[in-house]
Amino acid sequence: MRVYNSYVAYTVYILRTSSNTLYTGQTNNLEKRLNEHKNKTSKSSKYLRGFKSFRLAYGEVQPTLSQALKREIELKKLSHAKKELLIKSKSSV
């Protein structure tokens, strides 16, 4: 979990699956969340459970949960092509 000036930071992320689909999510602990997805725990995304593997393609830090949720919604509304442009324009976390 990232803490800046005594507050928790949130990460909005995009994962690329083994089938080249993109999954968008947000978390306050990226490492823990990726492990949940990888180990297919009850807290992992049902969508990702159907794929052999995935990798982190993109991530950005947001200072508050509210901003992270808003950004997650913005990213989810983007087309696949626009997400690809975003991924190419910035390096991942």
CSV table of C-alpha atoms in Angstrom, one decimal:
chain,number,residue,atom,x,y,z
A,1,MET,CA,0.0,0.0,0.0
A,2,ARG,CA,1.4,3.4,-0.9
A,3,VAL,CA,1.1,6.1,1.7
A,4,TYR,CA,1.9,9.7,0.8
A,5,ASN,CA,1.8,12.4,3.5
A,6,SER,CA,-0.2,10.1,5.8
A,7,TYR,CA,-2.9,9.3,3.2
A,8,VAL,CA,-3.3,6.2,1.1
A,9,ALA,CA,-2.7,6.4,-2.7
A,10,TYR,CA,-4.7,4.3,-5.2
A,11,THR,CA,-3.6,2.8,-8.4
A,12,VAL,CA,-5.8,2.5,-11.5
A,13,TYR,CA,-4.4,-0.2,-13.7
A,14,ILE,CA,-4.9,-2.1,-16.9
A,15,LEU,CA,-4.0,-5.7,-17.3
A,16,ARG,CA,-3.4,-7.5,-20.6
A,17,THR,CA,-4.6,-11.1,-20.7
A,18,SER,CA,-3.1,-14.0,-22.6
A,19,SER,CA,-5.8,-13.4,-25.2
A,20,ASN,CA,-4.9,-9.8,-25.6
A,21,THR,CA,-8.0,-8.5,-23.9
A,22,LEU,CA,-7.7,-5.6,-21.5
A,23,TYR,CA,-9.0,-5.5,-17.9
A,24,THR,CA,-9.2,-2.3,-15.9
A,25,GLY,CA,-9.4,-2.0,-12.2
A,26,GLN,CA,-8.3,0.1,-9.2
A,27,THR,CA,-6.8,-0.8,-5.8
A,28,ASN,CA,-4.9,0.7,-2.8
A,29,ASN,CA,-2.4,-2.2,-2.9
A,30,LEU,CA,-1.4,-3.2,-6.4
A,31,GLU,CA,0.9,-6.0,-5.4
A,32,LYS,CA,-1.7,-7.6,-3.2
A,33,ARG,CA,-4.4,-7.2,-5.9
A,34,LEU,CA,-2.2,-8.7,-8.6
A,35,ASN,CA,-1.6,-11.7,-6.4
A,36,GLU,CA,-5.3,-12.1,-5.8
A,37,HIS,CA,-5.9,-12.1,-9.5
A,38,LYS,CA,-3.0,-14.5,-10.1
A,39,ASN,CA,-4.0,-17.0,-7.5
A,40,LYS,CA,-7.7,-16.8,-8.5
A,41,THR,CA,-8.9,-16.1,-5.0
A,42,SER,CA,-12.5,-15.4,-4.1
A,43,LYS,CA,-11.6,-11.7,-4.3
A,44,SER,CA,-10.2,-11.9,-7.8
A,45,SER,CA,-12.1,-10.8,-10.8
A,46,LYS,CA,-14.3,-13.5,-12.2
A,47,TYR,CA,-13.5,-12.2,-15.7
A,48,LEU,CA,-9.7,-12.8,-15.2
A,49,ARG,CA,-10.2,-16.3,-13.8
A,50,GLY,CA,-10.9,-17.6,-17.4
A,51,PHE,CA,-7.4,-16.6,-18.7
A,52,LYS,CA,-4.2,-18.5,-18.3
A,53,SER,CA,-2.2,-15.4,-17.6
A,54,PHE,CA,-2.1,-11.6,-17.6
A,55,ARG,CA,0.5,-8.9,-17.2
A,56,LEU,CA,0.4,-5.3,-16.0
A,57,ALA,CA,0.2,-3.1,-19.1
A,58,TYR,CA,-0.5,0.3,-17.5
A,59,GLY,CA,-0.9,2.0,-14.1
A,60,GLU,CA,-1.4,5.4,-12.7
A,61,VAL,CA,-1.6,6.6,-9.1
A,62,GLN,CA,-4.5,8.7,-7.8
A,63,PRO,CA,-4.5,10.4,-4.4
A,64,THR,CA,-8.0,9.5,-3.3
A,65,LEU,CA,-10.5,6.7,-3.7
A,66,SER,CA,-13.0,9.0,-5.3
A,67,GLN,CA,-10.5,10.1,-8.0
A,68,ALA,CA,-9.4,6.5,-8.6
A,69,LEU,CA,-13.0,5.4,-9.1
A,70,LYS,CA,-13.7,8.3,-11.5
A,71,ARG,CA,-10.6,7.5,-13.5
A,72,GLU,CA,-11.4,3.8,-13.5
A,73,ILE,CA,-14.8,4.6,-15.0
A,74,GLU,CA,-13.2,6.9,-17.6
A,75,LEU,CA,-10.7,4.2,-18.7
A,76,LYS,CA,-13.4,1.5,-18.8
A,77,LYS,CA,-15.4,3.7,-21.3
A,78,LEU,CA,-12.5,3.9,-23.7
A,79,SER,CA,-12.4,1.7,-26.7
A,80,HIS,CA,-9.7,-1.0,-27.0
A,81,ALA,CA,-7.8,1.1,-29.5
A,82,LYS,CA,-7.8,4.2,-27.2
A,83,LYS,CA,-6.6,2.1,-24.3
A,84,GLU,CA,-3.8,0.8,-26.5
A,85,LEU,CA,-2.8,4.4,-27.3
A,86,LEU,CA,-2.8,5.2,-23.6
A,87,ILE,CA,-0.7,2.1,-22.8
A,88,LYS,CA,1.8,3.1,-25.5
A,89,SER,CA,2.0,6.7,-24.4
A,90,LYS,CA,2.9,6.0,-20.8
A,91,SER,CA,5.1,3.5,-19.0
A,92,SER,CA,3.5,1.1,-16.5
A,93,VAL,CA,3.9,1.3,-12.7
